[in-house]
XYZ file of C-alpha atoms in Angstrom:
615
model
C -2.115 5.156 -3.713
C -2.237 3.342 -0.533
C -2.238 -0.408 -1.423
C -2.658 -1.665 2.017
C 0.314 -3.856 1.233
C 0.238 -7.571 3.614
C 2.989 -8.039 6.334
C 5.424 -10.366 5.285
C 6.398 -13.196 6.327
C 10.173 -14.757 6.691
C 10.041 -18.006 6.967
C 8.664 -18.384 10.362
C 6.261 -16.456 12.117
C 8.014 -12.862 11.700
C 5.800 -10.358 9.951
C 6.664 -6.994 9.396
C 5.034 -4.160 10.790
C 5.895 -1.489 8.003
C 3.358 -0.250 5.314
C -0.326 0.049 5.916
C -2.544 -3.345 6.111
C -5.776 -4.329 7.469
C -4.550 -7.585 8.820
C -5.362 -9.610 12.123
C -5.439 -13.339 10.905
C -6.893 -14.263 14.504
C -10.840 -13.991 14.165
C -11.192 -12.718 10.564
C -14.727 -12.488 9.527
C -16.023 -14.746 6.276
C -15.895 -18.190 5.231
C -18.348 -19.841 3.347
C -19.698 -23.728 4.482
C -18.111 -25.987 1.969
C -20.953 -27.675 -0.071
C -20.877 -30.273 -2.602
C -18.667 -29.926 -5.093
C -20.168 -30.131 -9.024
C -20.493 -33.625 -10.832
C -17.203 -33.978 -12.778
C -17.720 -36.206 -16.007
C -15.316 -39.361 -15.679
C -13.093 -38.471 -18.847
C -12.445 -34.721 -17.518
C -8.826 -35.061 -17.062
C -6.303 -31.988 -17.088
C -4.837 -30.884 -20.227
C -1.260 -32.058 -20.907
C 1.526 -30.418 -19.509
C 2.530 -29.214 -22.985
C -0.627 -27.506 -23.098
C 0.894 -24.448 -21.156
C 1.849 -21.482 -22.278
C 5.330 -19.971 -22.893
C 4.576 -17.407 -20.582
C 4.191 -20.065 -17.861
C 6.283 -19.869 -14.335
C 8.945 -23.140 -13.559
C 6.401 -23.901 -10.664
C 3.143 -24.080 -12.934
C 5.091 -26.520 -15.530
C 5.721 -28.567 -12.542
C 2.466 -28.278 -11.351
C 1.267 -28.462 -14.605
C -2.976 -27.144 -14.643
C -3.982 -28.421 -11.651
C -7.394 -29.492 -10.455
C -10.904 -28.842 -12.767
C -13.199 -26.316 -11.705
C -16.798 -26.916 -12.957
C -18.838 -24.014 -13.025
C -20.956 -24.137 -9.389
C -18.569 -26.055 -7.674
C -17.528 -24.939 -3.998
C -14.805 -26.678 -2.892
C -12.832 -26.416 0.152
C -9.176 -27.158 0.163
C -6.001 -26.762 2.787
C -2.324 -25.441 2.010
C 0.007 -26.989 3.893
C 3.906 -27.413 3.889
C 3.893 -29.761 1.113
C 2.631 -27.453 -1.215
C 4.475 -26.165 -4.306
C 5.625 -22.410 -3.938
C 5.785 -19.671 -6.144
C 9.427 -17.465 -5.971
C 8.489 -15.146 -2.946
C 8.175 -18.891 -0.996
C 3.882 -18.347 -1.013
C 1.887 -21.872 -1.285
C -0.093 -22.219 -3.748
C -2.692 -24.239 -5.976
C -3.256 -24.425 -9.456
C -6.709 -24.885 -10.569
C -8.154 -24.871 -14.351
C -11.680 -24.231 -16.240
C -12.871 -23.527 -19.406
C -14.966 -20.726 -21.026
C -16.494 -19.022 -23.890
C -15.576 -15.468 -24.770
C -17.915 -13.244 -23.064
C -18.965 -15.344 -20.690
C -18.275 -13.223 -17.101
C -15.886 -15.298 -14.502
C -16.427 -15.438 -10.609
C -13.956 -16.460 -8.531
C -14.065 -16.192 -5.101
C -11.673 -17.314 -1.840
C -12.428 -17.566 1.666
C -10.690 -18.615 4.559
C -10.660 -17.229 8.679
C -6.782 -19.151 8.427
C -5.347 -17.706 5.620
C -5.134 -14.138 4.093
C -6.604 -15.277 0.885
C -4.819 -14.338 -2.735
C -6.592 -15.148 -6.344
C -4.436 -15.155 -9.597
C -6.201 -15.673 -13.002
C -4.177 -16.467 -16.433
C -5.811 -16.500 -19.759
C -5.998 -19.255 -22.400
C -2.648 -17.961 -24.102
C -1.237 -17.891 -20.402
C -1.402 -14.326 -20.335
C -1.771 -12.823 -16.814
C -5.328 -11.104 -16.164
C -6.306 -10.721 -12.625
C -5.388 -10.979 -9.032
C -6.823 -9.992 -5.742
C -6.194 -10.214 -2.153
C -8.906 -8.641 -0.371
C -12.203 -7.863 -2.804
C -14.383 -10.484 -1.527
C -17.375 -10.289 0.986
C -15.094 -10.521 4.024
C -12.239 -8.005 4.993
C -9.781 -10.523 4.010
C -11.297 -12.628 1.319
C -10.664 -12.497 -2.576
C -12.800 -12.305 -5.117
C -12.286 -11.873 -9.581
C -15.083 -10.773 -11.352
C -14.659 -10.484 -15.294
C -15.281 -10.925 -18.411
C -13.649 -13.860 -20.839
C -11.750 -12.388 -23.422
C -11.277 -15.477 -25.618
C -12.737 -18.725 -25.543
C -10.441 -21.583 -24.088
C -8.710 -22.868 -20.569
C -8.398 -20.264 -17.770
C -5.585 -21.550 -14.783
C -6.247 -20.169 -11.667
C -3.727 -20.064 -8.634
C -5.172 -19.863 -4.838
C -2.644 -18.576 -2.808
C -1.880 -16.749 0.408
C -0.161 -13.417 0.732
C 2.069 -14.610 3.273
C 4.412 -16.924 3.246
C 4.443 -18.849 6.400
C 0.471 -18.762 6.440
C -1.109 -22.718 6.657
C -4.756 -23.741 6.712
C -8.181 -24.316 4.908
C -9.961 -22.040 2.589
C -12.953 -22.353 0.604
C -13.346 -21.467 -3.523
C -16.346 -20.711 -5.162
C -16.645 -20.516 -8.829
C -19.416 -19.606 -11.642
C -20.006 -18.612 -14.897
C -22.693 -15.760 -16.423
C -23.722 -16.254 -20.092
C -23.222 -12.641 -21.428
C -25.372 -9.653 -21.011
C -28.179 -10.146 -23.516
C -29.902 -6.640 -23.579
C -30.425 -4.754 -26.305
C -28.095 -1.934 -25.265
C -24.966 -2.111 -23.939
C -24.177 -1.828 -20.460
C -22.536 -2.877 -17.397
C -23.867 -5.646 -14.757
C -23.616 -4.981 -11.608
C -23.711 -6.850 -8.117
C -26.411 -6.971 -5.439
C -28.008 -3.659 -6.981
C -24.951 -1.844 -6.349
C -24.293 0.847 -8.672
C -22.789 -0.948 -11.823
C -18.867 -0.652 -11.940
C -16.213 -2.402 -13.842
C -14.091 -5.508 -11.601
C -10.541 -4.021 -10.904
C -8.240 -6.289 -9.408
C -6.159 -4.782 -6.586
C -2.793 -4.365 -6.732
C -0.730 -7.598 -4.338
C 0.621 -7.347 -0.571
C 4.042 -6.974 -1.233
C 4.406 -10.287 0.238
C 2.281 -12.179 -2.960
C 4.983 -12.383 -5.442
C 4.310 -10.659 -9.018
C 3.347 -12.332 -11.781
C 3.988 -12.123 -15.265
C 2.962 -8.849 -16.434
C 1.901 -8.611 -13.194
C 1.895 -4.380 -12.235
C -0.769 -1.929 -12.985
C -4.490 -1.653 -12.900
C -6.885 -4.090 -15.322
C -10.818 -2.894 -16.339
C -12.914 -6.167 -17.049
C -16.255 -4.786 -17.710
C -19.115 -7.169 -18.687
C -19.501 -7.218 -22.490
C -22.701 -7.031 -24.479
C -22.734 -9.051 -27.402
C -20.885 -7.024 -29.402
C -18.073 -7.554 -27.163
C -17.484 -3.971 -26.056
C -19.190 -1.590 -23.305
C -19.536 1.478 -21.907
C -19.343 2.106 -18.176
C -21.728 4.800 -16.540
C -20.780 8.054 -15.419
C -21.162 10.632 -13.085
C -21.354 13.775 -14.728
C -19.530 15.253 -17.118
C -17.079 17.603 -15.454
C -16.401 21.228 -17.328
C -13.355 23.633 -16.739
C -14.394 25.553 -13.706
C -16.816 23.677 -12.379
C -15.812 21.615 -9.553
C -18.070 18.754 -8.753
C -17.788 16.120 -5.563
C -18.857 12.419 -5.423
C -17.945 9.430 -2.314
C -16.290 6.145 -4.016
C -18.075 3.562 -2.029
C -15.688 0.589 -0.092
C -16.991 -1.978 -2.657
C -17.764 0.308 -5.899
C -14.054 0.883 -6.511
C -14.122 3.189 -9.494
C -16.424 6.246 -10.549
C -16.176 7.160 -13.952
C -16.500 11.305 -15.357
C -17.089 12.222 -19.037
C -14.341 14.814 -20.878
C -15.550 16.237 -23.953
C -12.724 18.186 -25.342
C -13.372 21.063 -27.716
C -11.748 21.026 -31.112
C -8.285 22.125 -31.094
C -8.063 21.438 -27.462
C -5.185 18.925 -27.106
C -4.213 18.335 -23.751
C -6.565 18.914 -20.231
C -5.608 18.099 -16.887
C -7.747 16.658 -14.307
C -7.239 17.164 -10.050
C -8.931 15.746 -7.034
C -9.512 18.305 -3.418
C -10.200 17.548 -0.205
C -10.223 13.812 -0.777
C -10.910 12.444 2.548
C -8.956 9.294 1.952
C -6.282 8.471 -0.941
C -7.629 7.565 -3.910
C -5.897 7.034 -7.981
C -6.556 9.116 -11.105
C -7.046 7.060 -14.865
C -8.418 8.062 -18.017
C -9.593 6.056 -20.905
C -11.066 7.065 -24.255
C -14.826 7.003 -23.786
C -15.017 4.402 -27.200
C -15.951 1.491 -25.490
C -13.776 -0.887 -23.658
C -12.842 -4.168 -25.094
C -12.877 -7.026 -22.733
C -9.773 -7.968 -20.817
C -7.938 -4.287 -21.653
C -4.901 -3.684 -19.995
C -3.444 -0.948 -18.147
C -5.359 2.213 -18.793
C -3.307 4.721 -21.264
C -3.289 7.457 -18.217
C -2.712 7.044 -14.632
C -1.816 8.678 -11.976
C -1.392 6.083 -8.939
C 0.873 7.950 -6.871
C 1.572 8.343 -2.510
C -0.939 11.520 -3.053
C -4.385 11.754 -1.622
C -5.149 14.484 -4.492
C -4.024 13.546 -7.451
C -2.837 15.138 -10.567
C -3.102 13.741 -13.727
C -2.377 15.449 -17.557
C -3.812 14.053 -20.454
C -1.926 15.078 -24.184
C -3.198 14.125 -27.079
C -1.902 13.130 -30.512
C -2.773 14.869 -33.853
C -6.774 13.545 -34.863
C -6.894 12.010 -30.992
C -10.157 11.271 -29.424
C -12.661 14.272 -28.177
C -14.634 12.102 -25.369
C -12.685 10.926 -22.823
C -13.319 8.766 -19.316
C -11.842 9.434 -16.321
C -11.968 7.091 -13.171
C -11.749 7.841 -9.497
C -10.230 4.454 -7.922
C -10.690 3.865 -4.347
C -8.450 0.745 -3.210
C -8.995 1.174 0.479
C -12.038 -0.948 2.594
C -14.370 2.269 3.284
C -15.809 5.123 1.443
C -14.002 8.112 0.056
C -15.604 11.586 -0.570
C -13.938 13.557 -3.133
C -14.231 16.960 -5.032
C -12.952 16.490 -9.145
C -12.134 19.904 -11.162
C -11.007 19.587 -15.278
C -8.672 22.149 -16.440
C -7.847 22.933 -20.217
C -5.531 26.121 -20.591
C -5.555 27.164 -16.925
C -3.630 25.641 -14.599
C -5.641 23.901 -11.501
C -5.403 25.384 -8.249
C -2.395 24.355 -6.278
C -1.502 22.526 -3.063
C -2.582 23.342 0.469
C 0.424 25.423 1.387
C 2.258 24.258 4.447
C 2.100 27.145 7.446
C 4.866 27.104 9.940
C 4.170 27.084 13.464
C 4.413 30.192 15.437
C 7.869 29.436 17.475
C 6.485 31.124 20.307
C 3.338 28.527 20.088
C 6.029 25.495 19.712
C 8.171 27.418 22.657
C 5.150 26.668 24.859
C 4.874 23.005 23.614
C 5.798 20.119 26.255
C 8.313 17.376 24.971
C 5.447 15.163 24.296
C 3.577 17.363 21.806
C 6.609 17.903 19.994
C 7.297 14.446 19.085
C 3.821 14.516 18.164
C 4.433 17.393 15.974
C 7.472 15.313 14.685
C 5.981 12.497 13.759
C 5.099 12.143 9.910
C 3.479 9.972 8.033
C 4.911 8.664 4.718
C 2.856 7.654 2.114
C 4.344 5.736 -1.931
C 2.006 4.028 -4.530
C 2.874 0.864 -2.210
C 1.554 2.000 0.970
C 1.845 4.284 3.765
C 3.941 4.475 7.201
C 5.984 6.522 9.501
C 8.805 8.409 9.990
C 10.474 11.090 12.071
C 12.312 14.654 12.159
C 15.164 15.268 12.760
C 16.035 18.537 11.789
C 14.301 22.088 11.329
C 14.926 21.953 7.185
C 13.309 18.690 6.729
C 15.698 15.250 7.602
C 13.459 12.118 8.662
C 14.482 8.572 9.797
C 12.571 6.122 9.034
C 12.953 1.940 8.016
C 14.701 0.453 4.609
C 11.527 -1.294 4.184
C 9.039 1.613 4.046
C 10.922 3.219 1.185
C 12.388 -0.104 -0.561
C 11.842 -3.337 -1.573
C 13.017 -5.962 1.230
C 13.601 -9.630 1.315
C 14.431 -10.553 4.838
C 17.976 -12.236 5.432
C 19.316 -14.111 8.537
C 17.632 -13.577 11.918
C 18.252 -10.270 12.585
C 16.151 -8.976 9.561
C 18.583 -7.154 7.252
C 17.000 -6.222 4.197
C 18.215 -6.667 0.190
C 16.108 -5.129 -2.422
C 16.387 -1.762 -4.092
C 14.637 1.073 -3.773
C 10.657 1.557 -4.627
C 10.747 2.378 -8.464
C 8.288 3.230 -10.731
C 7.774 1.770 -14.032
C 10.119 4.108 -15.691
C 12.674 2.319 -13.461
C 12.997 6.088 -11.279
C 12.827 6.343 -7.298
C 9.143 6.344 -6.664
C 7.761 9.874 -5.339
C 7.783 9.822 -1.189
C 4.964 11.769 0.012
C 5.113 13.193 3.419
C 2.104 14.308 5.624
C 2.341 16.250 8.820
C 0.402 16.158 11.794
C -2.692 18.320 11.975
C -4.098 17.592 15.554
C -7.279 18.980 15.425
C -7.963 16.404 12.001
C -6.076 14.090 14.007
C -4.835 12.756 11.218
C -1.787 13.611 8.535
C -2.141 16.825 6.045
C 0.303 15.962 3.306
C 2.349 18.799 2.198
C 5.860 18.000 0.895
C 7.967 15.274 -1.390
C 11.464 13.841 0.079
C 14.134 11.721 -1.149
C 16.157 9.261 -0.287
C 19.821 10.330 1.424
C 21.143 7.402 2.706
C 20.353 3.809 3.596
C 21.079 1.084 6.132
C 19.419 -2.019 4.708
C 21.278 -4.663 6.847
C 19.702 -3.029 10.057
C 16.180 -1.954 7.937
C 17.336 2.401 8.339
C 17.086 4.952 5.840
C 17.315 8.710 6.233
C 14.981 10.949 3.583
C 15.269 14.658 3.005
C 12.077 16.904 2.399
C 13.053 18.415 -1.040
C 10.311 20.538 -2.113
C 6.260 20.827 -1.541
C 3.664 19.675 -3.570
C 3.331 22.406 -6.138
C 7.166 21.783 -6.910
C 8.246 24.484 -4.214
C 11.843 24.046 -2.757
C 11.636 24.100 1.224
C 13.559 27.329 2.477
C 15.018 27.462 5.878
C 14.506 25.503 8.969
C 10.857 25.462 9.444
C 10.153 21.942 10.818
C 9.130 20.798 14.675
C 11.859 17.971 15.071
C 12.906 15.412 17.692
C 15.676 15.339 20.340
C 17.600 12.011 19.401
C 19.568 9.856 22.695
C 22.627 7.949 21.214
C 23.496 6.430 24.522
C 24.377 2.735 24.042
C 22.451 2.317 26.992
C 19.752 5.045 26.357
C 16.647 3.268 27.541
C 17.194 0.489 30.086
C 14.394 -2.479 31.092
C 11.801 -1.237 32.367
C 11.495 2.281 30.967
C 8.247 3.733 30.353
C 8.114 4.370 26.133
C 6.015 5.652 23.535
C 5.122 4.849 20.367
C 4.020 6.867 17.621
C 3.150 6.580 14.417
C 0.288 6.401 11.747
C -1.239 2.409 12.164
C -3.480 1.052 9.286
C -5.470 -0.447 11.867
C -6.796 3.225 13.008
C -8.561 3.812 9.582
C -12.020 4.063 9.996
C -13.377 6.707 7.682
C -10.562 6.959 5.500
C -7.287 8.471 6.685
C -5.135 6.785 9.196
C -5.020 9.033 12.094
C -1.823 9.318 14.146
C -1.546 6.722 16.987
C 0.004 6.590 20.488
C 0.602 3.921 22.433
C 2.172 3.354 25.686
C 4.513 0.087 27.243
C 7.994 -0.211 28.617
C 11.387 -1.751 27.164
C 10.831 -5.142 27.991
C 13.850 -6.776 26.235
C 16.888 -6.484 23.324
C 19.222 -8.480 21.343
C 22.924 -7.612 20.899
C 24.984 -8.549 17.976
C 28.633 -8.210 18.729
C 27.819 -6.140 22.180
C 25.782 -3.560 20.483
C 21.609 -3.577 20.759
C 20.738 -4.268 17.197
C 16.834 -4.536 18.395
C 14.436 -3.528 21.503
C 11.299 -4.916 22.526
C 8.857 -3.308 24.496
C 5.205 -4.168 25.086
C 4.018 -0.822 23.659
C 1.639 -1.918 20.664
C 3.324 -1.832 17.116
C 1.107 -2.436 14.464
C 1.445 -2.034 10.412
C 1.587 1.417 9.620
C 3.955 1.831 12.628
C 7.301 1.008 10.512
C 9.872 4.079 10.677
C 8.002 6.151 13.409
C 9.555 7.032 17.068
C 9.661 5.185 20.091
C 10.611 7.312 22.542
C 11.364 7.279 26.213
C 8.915 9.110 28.750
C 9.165 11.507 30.133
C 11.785 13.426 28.255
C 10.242 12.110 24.857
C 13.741 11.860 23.181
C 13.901 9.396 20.247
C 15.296 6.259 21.026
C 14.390 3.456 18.277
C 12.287 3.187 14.639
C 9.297 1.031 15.480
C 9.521 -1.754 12.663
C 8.895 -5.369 13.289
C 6.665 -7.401 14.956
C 6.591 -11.064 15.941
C 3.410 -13.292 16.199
C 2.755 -16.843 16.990
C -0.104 -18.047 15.120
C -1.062 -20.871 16.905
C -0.358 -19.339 20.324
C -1.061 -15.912 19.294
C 1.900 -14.080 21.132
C 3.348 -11.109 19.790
C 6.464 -9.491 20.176
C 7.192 -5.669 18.924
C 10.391 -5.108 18.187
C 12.323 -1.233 17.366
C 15.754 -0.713 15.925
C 17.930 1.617 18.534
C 18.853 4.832 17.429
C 22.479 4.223 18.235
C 22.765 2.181 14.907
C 22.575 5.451 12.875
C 26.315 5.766 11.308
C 28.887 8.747 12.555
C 28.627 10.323 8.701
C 24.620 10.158 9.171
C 25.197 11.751 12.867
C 27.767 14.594 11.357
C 24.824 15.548 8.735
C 22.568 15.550 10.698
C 23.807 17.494 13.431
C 25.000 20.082 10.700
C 21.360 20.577 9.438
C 20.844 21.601 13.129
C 19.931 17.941 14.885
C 19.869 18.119 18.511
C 21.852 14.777 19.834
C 22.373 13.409 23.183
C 25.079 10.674 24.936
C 27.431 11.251 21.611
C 30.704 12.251 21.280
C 31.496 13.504 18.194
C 35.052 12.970 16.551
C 37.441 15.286 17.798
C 34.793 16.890 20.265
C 34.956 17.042 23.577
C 31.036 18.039 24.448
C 28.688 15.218 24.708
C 25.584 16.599 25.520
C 23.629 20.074 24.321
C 23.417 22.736 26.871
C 20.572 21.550 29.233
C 18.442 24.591 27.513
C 19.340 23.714 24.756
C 15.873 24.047 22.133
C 14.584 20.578 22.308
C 12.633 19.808 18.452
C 11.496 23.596 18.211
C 11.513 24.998 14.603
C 13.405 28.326 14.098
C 12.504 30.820 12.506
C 14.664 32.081 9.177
């Protein structure tokens, strides 16, 4: 879950501030001193062009390999404007080595200029690896596996944003295989030893070929296979705990099924931060092994994941907790056979006499969810006691920026089964201070050219449908004119830039409307000098001190070189008339609208103002 997906860029300095990143390009930590690059014999010259693979891109034939990389070389290099790009309009460059099956591969990027991306491709031009933020500094990548044939490697150093410029610095080496007599895995600066998992892109990177799901490189023993270490073994019952370190990435537990078991299922509790399911069979793991045969990489914290096995299928079985995110994550693990595992947290209404006695602030606290998919997490908003949120296009779909106004194309967030992608929604549990996720909602209706979409809380997490109109919601102002310069505003919403041990807590911030663009006499954006950071996409921005909803946080403008920013919102009063009848039928409370053929523009002034009633 949670990929900390990159802001990204649109062809200028316009980043967006939707799903959860760690990204501040200004001051990043890292960067190694570039030394002197490796002796390179005079007749090393790059392979010919024909020499690529058929599964190579139009810009690598172009390119064609690239530069050499000798093993020990540190090089430092700058993308500029000139540089070829790959189809989401990244610069790039296309470097090439050689090595012997076995031998383990180290790549690693630096740069405080550029948020630094690493693709690897394999001697048949098969893709391997990538990373965007594994290496010793917050932003820096880093591949660490093993060969899995002997012959030329290409390697692409790239940025995961598109209008990103400057220096970095690449390091490469090469191990000779592990040599012991058993096998095993090497580890890294007497860490704990783990297998090298690439992390999934920024949204902004581009995918490559075969580009999507998770890739275990362990470091091979002679034999060319290995066994990772493990935990524990975990028995039905029995629940044990562990903490996924920031840089260990994956735990491993042992299954041992009985005989005529055939299927077990496997659940996390009380992760405090979201983490991914896999399983493997324990045989050992050839080098260079693709996606795992069982996954569960879902918006969920706790995952779920069932394992079924075919007639004569293996007894021992590995299952890995993967932590993606830059700190550690504690975690309790429980196996089930025949028994189902225990369910979901079940969501408890508020009292409406305690949300009676609520001021308008804390109820668009209350209001305020967090919305978490296998790309990421953000925001979003209620609207309506049974469960309607608004939040941006971009949070819940895939969106390539067009024209200056930031309409988005792209479909919806699919899985690989080509279905909707499950939207998890947490709500806000003040005295964690951060999200308790509770419920799954669809998609109802989108707004791509103006970056809106409206979701509908379907059921909880244990499959549940929601019954009756038991949500805190939001009193929404559709006044054209419904915050004016210089009102005092608030935003809220669930920045990535708040994580410190884990979850993202929810985050308030304070400014005025300092600005807004019209298109054809409407506002189409606002700006205000209240903070907006990633994570902040679809949440409120309301006015003070009535705390009605009057735009979706969702973009954000910076200047690299002078390092302004500007945070922009989309007004409320874009939402459609058939959105507004829908909504105000599943009970939304609306001000400054007249509806067709009403004559009533406002709600009576004591008129319940986001509290939840009961059924």
């Amino acid at each position: 879950m949670n990929r900390r997906d990159g802001l990204r860029g649109r062809g200028g300095p316009w980043v967006v501030a939707g799903l959860a990143v760690w990204l501040l390009a200004a001051g990043v930590a890292g960067g190694v001193a570039s030394g002197q690059a490796a002796p390179v014999p005079p007749d090393a010259g790059p392979p010919p062009a024909e020499a690529l693979g058929a599964g190579a891109s139009p810009e690598l034939e172009r390119v064609g390999w690239g530069e050499r990389l000798w093993p020990g070389v540190r090089l430092e290099r700058t993308l500029t404007v000139h540089d070829p790009r790959l189809d989401d309009d990244t610069p790039f460059h296309a470097y090439w080595f050689e090595a012997d099956q076995g031998q383990v591969i180290i790549l690693e990027m630096r740069s405080d200029q550029v948020d630094p991306y690493l693709w690897l491709f394999g001697p048949d031009a098969q893709f391997l690896a990538r990373d965007d933020d594994s290496g010793p500094g917050p932003y820096d990548a880093r591949i660490r596996l093993t060969a899995p044939a002997s012959g030329r490697y290409q390697v692409l150093a790239n940025t995961a944003l598109s209008w990103q410029r400057g220096t970095y610095q690449l390091a490469f080496t090469l191990e000779e295989a592990w040599s012991g007599s058993e096998p095993g895995w090497r580890g890294e600066e007497g860490r704990q030893p783990t297998p090298s998992l690439p992390r999934p892109p920024a949204r902004g990177a581009g995918e490559g070929p075969s580009a999507r799901g998770l890739v275990a490189a362990p470091s091979a023993n002679p034999r060319g296979a290995a066994t990772p270490p493990t935990q524990g073994a975990l028995q039905p019952g029995l629940r044990r705990s562990g903490r996924v370190g920031a840089t260990e990435l994956i735990h491993f537990w042992l299954v041992e099924l009985p005989e005529g078991q055939d299927r077990f299922e496997v659940g996390l509790f009380n992760a405090t931060g979201p983490l991914d399911l896999v399983a493997t069979p324990e045989d050992p793991v050839e080098p260079g092994v693709g996606d795992f045969p069982f996954k569960a990489m879902t918006g969920r914290e706790n995952e779920r994941l069932e394992v079924v096995l075919e007639a004569g299928g293996p007894r021992r079985w590995l299952v890995g907790v993967v932590n993606w995110e830059p700190v550690s994550i504690g975690y309790e693990i429980e196996v089930a056979f025949d028994r189902p595992l225990p369910p979901y947290p079940e969501y408890k209404p508020p009292l409406p006499q305690v949300i009676a006695a609520l001021n308008p602030l804390e109820r668009a606290i209350r209001a305020t969810v967090q919305i978490s998919t296998p790309e990421g997490s953000a925001s979003g908003t209620l609207l309506t006691p049974d469960g309607f949120i608004l939040t941006n296009y971009h949070v819940v779909g895939e969106c390539r920026y067009t024209g200056e106004l930031f309409g988005c194309e792209g479909d919806l967030l699919r899985d690989e089964r080509g279905e909707p992608v499950e939207l998890v929604v947490g709500l806000a549990h003040e005295a964690r201070g951060a999200a308790t996720q509770y419920f799954v909602a669809e998609v109802v209706r989108t707004l791509p050219e103006y970056d809106l979409a409206l979701l509908q809380i379907t059921h909880d997490l244990n499959g549940l449908p929601v019954r009756g109109p038991i949500f805190p919601w939001i009193p929404v102002d559709l006044s054209p004119d419904g915050v004016r310069l210089g009102d005092e505003v608030m935003v809220l919403g669930y920045p990535a830039i708040a994580q410190t041990a884990g979850r993202i807590p929810l985050s308030l911030t304070r400014g005025i409307l300092s600005g807004f663009t019209l298109e054809g006499g409407r506002r189409v954006l606002l700006q205000t000098d209240a903070a907006i950071e990633a994570g902040h996409s679809g949440g409120a921005l309301i006015r003070l001190p009535e705390a009605r909803l009057v735009g979706v946080p969702s973009d954000t403008r910076i200047d690299w070189e002078t390092f302004e920013k500007q945070n922009y919102a989309r007004p409320v009063s874009l939402i459609p008339e058939e959105w507004r009848q829908l909504l105000r039928a599943h009970g939304a409370t609306f001000f400054g609208w007249n509806p067709e053929g009403s004559e009533a523009s406002d709600p009576p002034a004591d008129a319940p103002a986001g509290s939840p009633a009961r059924p």
